[in-house]
CSV table of C-alpha atoms in Angstrom, one decimal:
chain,number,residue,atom,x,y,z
X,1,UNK,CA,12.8,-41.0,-62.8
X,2,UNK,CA,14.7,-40.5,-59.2
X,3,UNK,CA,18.0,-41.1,-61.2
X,4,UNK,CA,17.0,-38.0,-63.7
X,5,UNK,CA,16.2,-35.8,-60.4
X,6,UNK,CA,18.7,-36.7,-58.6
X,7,UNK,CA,21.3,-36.4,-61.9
X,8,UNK,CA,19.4,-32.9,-62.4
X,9,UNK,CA,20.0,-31.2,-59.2
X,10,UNK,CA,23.8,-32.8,-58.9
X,11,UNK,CA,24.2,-30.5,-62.2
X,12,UNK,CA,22.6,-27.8,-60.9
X,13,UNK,CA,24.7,-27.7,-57.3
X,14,UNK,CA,27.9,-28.1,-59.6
X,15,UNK,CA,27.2,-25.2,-62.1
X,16,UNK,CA,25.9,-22.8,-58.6
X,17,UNK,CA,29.5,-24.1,-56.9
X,18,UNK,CA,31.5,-22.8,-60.6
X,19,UNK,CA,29.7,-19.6,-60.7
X,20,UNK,CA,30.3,-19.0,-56.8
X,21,UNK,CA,34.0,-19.5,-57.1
X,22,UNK,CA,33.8,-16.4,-59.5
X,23,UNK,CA,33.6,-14.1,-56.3
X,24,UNK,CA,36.0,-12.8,-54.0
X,25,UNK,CA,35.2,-12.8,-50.4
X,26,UNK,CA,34.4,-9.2,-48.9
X,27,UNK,CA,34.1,-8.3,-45.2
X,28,UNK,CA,30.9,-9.5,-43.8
X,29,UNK,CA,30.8,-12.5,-46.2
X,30,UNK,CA,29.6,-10.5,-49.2
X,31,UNK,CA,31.2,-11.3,-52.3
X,32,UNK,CA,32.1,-9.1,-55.6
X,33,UNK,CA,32.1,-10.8,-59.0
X,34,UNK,CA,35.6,-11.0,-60.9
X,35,UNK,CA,36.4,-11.1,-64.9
X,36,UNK,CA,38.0,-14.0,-65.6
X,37,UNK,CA,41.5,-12.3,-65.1
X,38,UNK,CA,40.5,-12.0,-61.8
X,39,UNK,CA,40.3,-8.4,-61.7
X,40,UNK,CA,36.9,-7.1,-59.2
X,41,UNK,CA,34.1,-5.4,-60.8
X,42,UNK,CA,31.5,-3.1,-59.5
X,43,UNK,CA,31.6,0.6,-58.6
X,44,UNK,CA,31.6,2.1,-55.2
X,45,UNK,CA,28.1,2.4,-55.4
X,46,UNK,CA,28.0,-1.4,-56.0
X,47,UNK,CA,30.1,-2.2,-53.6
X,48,UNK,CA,28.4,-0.6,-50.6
X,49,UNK,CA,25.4,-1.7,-52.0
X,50,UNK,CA,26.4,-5.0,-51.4
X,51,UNK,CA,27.8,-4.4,-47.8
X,52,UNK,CA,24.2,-3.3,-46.7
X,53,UNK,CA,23.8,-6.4,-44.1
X,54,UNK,CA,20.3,-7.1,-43.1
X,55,UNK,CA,17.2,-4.9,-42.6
X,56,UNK,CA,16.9,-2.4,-40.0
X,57,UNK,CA,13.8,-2.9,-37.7
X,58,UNK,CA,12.7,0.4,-39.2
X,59,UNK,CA,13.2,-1.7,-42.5
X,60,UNK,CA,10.9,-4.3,-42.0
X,61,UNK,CA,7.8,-2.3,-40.9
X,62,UNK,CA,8.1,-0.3,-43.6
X,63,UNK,CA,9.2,-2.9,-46.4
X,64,UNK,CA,6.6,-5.8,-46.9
X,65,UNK,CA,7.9,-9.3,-48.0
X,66,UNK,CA,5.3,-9.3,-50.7
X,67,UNK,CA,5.8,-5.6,-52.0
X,68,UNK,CA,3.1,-3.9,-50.8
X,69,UNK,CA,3.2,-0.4,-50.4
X,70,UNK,CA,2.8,1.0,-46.9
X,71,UNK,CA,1.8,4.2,-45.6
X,72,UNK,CA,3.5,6.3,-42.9
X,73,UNK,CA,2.0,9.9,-41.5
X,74,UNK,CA,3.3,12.8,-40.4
X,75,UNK,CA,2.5,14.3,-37.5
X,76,UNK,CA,3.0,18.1,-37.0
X,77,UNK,CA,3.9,20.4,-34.1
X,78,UNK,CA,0.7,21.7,-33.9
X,79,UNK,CA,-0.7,18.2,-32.5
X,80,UNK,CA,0.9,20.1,-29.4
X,81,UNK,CA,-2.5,21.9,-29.2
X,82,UNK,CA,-4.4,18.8,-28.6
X,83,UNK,CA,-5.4,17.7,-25.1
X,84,UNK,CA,-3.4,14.3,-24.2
X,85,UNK,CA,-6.2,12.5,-24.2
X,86,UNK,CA,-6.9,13.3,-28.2
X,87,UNK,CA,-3.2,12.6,-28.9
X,88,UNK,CA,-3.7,9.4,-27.3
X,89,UNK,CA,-6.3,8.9,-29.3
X,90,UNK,CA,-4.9,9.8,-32.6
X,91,UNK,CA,-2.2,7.7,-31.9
X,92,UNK,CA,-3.9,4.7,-31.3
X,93,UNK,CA,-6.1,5.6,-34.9
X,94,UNK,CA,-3.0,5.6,-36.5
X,95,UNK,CA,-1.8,2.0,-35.5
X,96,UNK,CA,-5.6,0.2,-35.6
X,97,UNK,CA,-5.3,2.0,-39.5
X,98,UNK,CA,-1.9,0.1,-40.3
X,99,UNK,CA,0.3,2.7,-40.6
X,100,UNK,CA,3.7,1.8,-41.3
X,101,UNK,CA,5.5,4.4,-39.3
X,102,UNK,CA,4.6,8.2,-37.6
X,103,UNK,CA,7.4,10.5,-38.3
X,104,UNK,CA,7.0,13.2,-35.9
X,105,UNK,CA,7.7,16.6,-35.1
X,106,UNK,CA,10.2,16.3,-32.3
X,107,UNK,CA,7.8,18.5,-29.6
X,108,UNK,CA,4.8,15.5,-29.7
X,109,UNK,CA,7.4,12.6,-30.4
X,110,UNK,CA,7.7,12.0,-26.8
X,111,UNK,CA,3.4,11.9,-26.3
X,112,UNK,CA,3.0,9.3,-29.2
X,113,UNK,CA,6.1,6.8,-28.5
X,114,UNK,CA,4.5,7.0,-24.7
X,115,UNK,CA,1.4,5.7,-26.5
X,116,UNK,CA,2.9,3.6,-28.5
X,117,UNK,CA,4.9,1.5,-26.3
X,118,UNK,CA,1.5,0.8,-24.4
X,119,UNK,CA,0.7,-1.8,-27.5
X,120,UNK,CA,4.3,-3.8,-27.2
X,121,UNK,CA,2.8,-7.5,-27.2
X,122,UNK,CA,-0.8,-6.9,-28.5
X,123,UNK,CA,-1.7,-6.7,-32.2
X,124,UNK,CA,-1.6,-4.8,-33.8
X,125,UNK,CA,1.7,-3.7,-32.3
X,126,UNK,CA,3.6,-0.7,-31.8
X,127,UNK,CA,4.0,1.9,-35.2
X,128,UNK,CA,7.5,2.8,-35.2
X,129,UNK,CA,8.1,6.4,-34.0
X,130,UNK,CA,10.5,8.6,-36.3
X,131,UNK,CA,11.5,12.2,-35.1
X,132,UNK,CA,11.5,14.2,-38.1
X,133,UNK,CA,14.7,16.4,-37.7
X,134,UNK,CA,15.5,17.8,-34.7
X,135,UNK,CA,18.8,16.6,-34.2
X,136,UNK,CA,22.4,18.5,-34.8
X,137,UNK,CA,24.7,16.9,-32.9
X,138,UNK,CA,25.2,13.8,-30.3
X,139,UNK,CA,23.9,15.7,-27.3
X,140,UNK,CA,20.5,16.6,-29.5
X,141,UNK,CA,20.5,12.9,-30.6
X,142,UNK,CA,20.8,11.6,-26.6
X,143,UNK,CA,17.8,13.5,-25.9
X,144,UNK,CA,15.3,12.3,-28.6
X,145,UNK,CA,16.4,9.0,-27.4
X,146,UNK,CA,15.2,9.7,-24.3
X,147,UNK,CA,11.5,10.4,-25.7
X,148,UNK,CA,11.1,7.2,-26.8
X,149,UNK,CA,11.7,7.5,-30.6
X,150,UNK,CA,12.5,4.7,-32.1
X,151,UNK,CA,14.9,6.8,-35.2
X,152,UNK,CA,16.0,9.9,-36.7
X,153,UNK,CA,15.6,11.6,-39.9
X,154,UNK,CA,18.9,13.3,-40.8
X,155,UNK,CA,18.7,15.9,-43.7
X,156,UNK,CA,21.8,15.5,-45.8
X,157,UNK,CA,20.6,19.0,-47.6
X,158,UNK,CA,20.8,20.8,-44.0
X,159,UNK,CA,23.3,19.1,-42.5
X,160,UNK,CA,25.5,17.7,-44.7
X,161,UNK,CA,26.8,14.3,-45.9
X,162,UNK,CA,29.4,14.2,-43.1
X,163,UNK,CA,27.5,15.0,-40.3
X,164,UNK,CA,24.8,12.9,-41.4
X,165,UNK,CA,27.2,10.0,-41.9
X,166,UNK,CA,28.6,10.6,-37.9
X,167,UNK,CA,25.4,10.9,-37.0
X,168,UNK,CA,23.8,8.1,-38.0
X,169,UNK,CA,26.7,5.9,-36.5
X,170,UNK,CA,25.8,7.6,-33.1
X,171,UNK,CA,22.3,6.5,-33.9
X,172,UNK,CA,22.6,3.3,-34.7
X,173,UNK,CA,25.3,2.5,-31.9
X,174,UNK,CA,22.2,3.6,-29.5
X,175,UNK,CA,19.9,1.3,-31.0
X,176,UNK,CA,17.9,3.6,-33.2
X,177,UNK,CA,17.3,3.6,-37.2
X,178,UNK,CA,18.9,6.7,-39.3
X,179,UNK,CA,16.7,7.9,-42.1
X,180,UNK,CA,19.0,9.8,-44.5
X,181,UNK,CA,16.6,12.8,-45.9
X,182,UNK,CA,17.9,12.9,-49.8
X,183,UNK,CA,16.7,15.1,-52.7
X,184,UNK,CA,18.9,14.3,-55.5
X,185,UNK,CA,20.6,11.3,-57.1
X,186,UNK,CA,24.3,12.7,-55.9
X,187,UNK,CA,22.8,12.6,-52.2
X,188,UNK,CA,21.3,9.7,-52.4
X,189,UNK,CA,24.5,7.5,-53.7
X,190,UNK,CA,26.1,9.4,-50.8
X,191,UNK,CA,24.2,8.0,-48.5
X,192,UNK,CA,24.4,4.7,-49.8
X,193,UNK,CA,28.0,4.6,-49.5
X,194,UNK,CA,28.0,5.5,-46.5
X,195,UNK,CA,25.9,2.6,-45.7
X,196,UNK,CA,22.6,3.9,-45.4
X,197,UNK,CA,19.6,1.8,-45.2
X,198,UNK,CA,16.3,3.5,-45.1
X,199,UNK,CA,15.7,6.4,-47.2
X,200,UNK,CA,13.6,9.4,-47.3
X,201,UNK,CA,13.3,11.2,-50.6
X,202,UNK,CA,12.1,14.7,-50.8
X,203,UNK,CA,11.5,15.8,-54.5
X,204,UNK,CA,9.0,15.5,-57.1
X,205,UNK,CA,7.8,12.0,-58.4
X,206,UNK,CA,9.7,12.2,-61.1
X,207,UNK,CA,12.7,13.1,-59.2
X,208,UNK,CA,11.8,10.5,-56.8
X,209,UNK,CA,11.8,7.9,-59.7
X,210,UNK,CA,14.7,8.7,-61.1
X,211,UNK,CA,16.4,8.9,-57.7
X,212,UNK,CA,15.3,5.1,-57.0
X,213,UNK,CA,17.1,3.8,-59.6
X,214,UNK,CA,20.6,4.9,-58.4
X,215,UNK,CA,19.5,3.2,-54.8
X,216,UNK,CA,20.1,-0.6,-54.7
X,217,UNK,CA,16.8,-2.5,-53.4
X,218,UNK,CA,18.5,-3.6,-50.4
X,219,UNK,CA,17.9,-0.3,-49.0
X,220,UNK,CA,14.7,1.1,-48.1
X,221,UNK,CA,13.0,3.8,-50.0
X,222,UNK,CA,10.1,5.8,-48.2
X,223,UNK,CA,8.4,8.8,-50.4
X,224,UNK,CA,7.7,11.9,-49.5
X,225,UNK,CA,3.9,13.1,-50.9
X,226,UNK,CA,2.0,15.5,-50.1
X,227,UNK,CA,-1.4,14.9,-48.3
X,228,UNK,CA,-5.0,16.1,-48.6
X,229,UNK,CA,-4.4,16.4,-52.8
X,230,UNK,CA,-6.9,18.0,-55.1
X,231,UNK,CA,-8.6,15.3,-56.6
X,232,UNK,CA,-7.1,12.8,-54.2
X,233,UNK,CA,-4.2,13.0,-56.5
X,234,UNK,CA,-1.9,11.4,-54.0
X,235,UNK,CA,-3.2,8.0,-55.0
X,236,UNK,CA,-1.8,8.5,-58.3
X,237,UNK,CA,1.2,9.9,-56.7
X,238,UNK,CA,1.8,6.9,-54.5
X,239,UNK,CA,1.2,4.3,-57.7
X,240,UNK,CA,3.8,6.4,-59.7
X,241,UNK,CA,6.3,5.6,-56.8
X,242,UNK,CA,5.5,2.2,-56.0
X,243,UNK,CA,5.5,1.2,-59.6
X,244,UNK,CA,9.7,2.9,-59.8
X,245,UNK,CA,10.4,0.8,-56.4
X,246,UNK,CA,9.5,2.6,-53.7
X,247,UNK,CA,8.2,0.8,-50.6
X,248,UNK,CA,6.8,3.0,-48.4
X,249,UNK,CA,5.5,6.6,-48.5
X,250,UNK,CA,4.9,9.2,-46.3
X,251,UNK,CA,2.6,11.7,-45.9
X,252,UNK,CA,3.3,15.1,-45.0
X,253,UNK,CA,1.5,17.2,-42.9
X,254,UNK,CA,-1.4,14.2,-42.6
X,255,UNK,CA,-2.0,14.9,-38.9
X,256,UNK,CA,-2.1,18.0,-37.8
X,257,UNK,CA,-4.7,18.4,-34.7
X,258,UNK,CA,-7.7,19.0,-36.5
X,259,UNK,CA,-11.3,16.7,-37.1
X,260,UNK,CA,-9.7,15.5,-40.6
X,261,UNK,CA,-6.6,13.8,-39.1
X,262,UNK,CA,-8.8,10.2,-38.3
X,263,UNK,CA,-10.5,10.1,-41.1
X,264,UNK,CA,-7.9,11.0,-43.7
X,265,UNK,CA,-5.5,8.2,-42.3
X,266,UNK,CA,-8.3,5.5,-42.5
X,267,UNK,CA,-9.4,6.7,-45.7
X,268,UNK,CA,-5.4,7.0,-46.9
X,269,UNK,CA,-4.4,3.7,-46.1
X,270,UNK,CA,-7.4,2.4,-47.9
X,271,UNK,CA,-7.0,4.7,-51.1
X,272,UNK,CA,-3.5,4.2,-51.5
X,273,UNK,CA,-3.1,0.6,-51.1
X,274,UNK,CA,-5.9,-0.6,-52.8
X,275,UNK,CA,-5.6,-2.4,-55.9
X,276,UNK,CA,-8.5,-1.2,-57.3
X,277,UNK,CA,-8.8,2.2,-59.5
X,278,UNK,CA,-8.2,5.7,-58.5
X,279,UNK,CA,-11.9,5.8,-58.8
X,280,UNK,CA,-12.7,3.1,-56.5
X,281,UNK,CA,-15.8,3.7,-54.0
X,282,UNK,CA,-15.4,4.8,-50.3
X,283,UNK,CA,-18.2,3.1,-48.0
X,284,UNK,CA,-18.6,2.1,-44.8
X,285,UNK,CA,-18.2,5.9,-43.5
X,286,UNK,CA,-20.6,7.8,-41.3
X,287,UNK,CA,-20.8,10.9,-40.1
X,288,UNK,CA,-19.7,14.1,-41.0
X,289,UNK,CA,-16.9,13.5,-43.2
X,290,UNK,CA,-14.6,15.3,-45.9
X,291,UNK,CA,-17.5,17.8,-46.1
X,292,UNK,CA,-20.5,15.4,-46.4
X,293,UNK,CA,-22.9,14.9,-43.6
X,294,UNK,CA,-24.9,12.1,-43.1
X,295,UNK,CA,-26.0,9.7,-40.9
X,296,UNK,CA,-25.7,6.1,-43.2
X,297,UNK,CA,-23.3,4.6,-45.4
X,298,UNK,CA,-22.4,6.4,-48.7
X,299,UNK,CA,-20.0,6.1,-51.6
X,300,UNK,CA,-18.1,8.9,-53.3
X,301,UNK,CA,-15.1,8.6,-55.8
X,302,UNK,CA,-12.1,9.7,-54.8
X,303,UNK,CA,-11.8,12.3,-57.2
X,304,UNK,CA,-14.7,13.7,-55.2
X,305,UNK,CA,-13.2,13.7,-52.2
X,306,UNK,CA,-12.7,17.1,-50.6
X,307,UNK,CA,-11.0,17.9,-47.0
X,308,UNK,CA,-12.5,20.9,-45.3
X,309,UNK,CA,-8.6,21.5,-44.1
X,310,UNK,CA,-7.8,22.2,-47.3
X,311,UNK,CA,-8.6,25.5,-49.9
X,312,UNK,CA,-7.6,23.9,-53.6
């Protein structure tokens, strides 16, 4: 029985060494596939696909080894309006509620990454701290940098593909992560060429979808959806995407200085990571919340759910 295992894997290691010698060595160590004539095949898309080295830090909060969707907020200038003890507060709801990321305006970046930081070597750890725009040029960049934030979301739709591309160099040669912003499949490839590796789409779901496809798996693909949904539609939303690929999203305008912003992120990571149905039961709430008062534990489907912020 050893011989047959041992004969087995011999044969195995022998047919993986014939099928490596197929490739061509690339810079980096990466390796295109030829035709037998020796001529290299893949596109340009494929081929900076497969120059994508390793995952940004950005990458791995917002990427789980097992595939599970994660949930990153958004957090609004008008958090400005909020005494610093309440934006501490909010930012420390935000990372006891697992999210994945804040991407913030850039006037309260600098008040959450403080916060932030505080948690380096405690779990959970610090949420990764993404100005959302913000940034035109190096100088701009230098100065986010010196709030604290840990990346940059560049919009390839306002700026444009080149001076997203030299910016993101800048970023990256400063130690932060570059988030291209895309909203079509043409931007998207882009963005991959140019060696992007976390991606923010901003378009429908189906757009979203069909965008994902044209991205290679090795990068990362956050989400844009919309909070606070009419019939807490944004579960569905956030299923849709996760089934096409995506593997984070983010949701706009979550936090914005008001009563709802702690309850909706609890309740959000909850809803849209569960496993369950869209008409699984909330409990373990109390208080006055999404409308309902009450002083004990009560269940209401999600399609029930309605946030006072919002008039549907």
């Amino acid at each position: 029985m050893r011989i047959f295992f041992y004969t087995l894997a011999m044969t195995m290691a022998a047919a993986w060494w014939q099928e490596a010698s197929a490739f061509s060595v690339m810079p980096g160590g990466h390796q295109l596939p030829k035709f037998a004539g020796g001529r290299q095949v893949g596109s340009a898309l494929t081929q900076a696909a497969m120059v994508v080295t390793g995952t940004s830090k950005l990458g791995k909060a917002l990427k789980k080894p097992t595939g599970a969707l994660t949930v990153g907020f958004e957090a609004a200038s008008s958090l400005t309006s909020l005494g610093d003890s309440d934006l501490i507060t909010l930012s420390l709801t935000l990372r006891k509620n697992k999210a994945s990321a804040i991407f913030c305006d850039p006037a309260v970046v600098a008040a959450i990454a403080k916060e932030q930081a505080k948690a380096k070597g405690n779990f959970p750890g610090p949420c990764p701290v993404i100005s959302l725009g913000g940034v035109t040029d190096e100088e701009e960049l230098a100065k986010v940098q010196s709030t604290g934030a840990n990346g940059v979301v560049f919009s390839v739709a306002k700026l444009g593909h080149d001076t997203v591309a030299s910016l993101a160099e800048a970023a990256a040669a400063k130690g932060m992560d570059a988030v291209w912003e895309v909203a079509s499949e043409e931007e998207a490839k882009a963005a991959v060429e140019a060696g992007a590796k976390v991606i923010l789409v901003s378009a429908s779901t189906s757009v979203a979808a069909a965008i994902r496809e044209v991205v290679p798996k090795e990068v990362v693909a956050v989400a844009r959806v919309e909070s606070m949904q009419q019939g807490a539609n944004e579960v569905t939303d956030a299923r849709s995407l996760k089934a096409a690929g995506f593997n984070s999203v983010m949701l706009s305008e979550a936090c914005v200085g008001d009563k709802e912003d702690a309850v909706y992120a609890k309740w959000a990571v909850e809803a849209l990571t569960s496993k369950q149905s869209k008409e699984f039961k909330i409990t373990g709430m109390t208080g006055h919340v999404n409308g309902h008062y009450g002083t004990g534990t009560f269940e209401k489907s999600q399609a029930e759910v309605v946030w006072l912020r919002k008039t549907y």
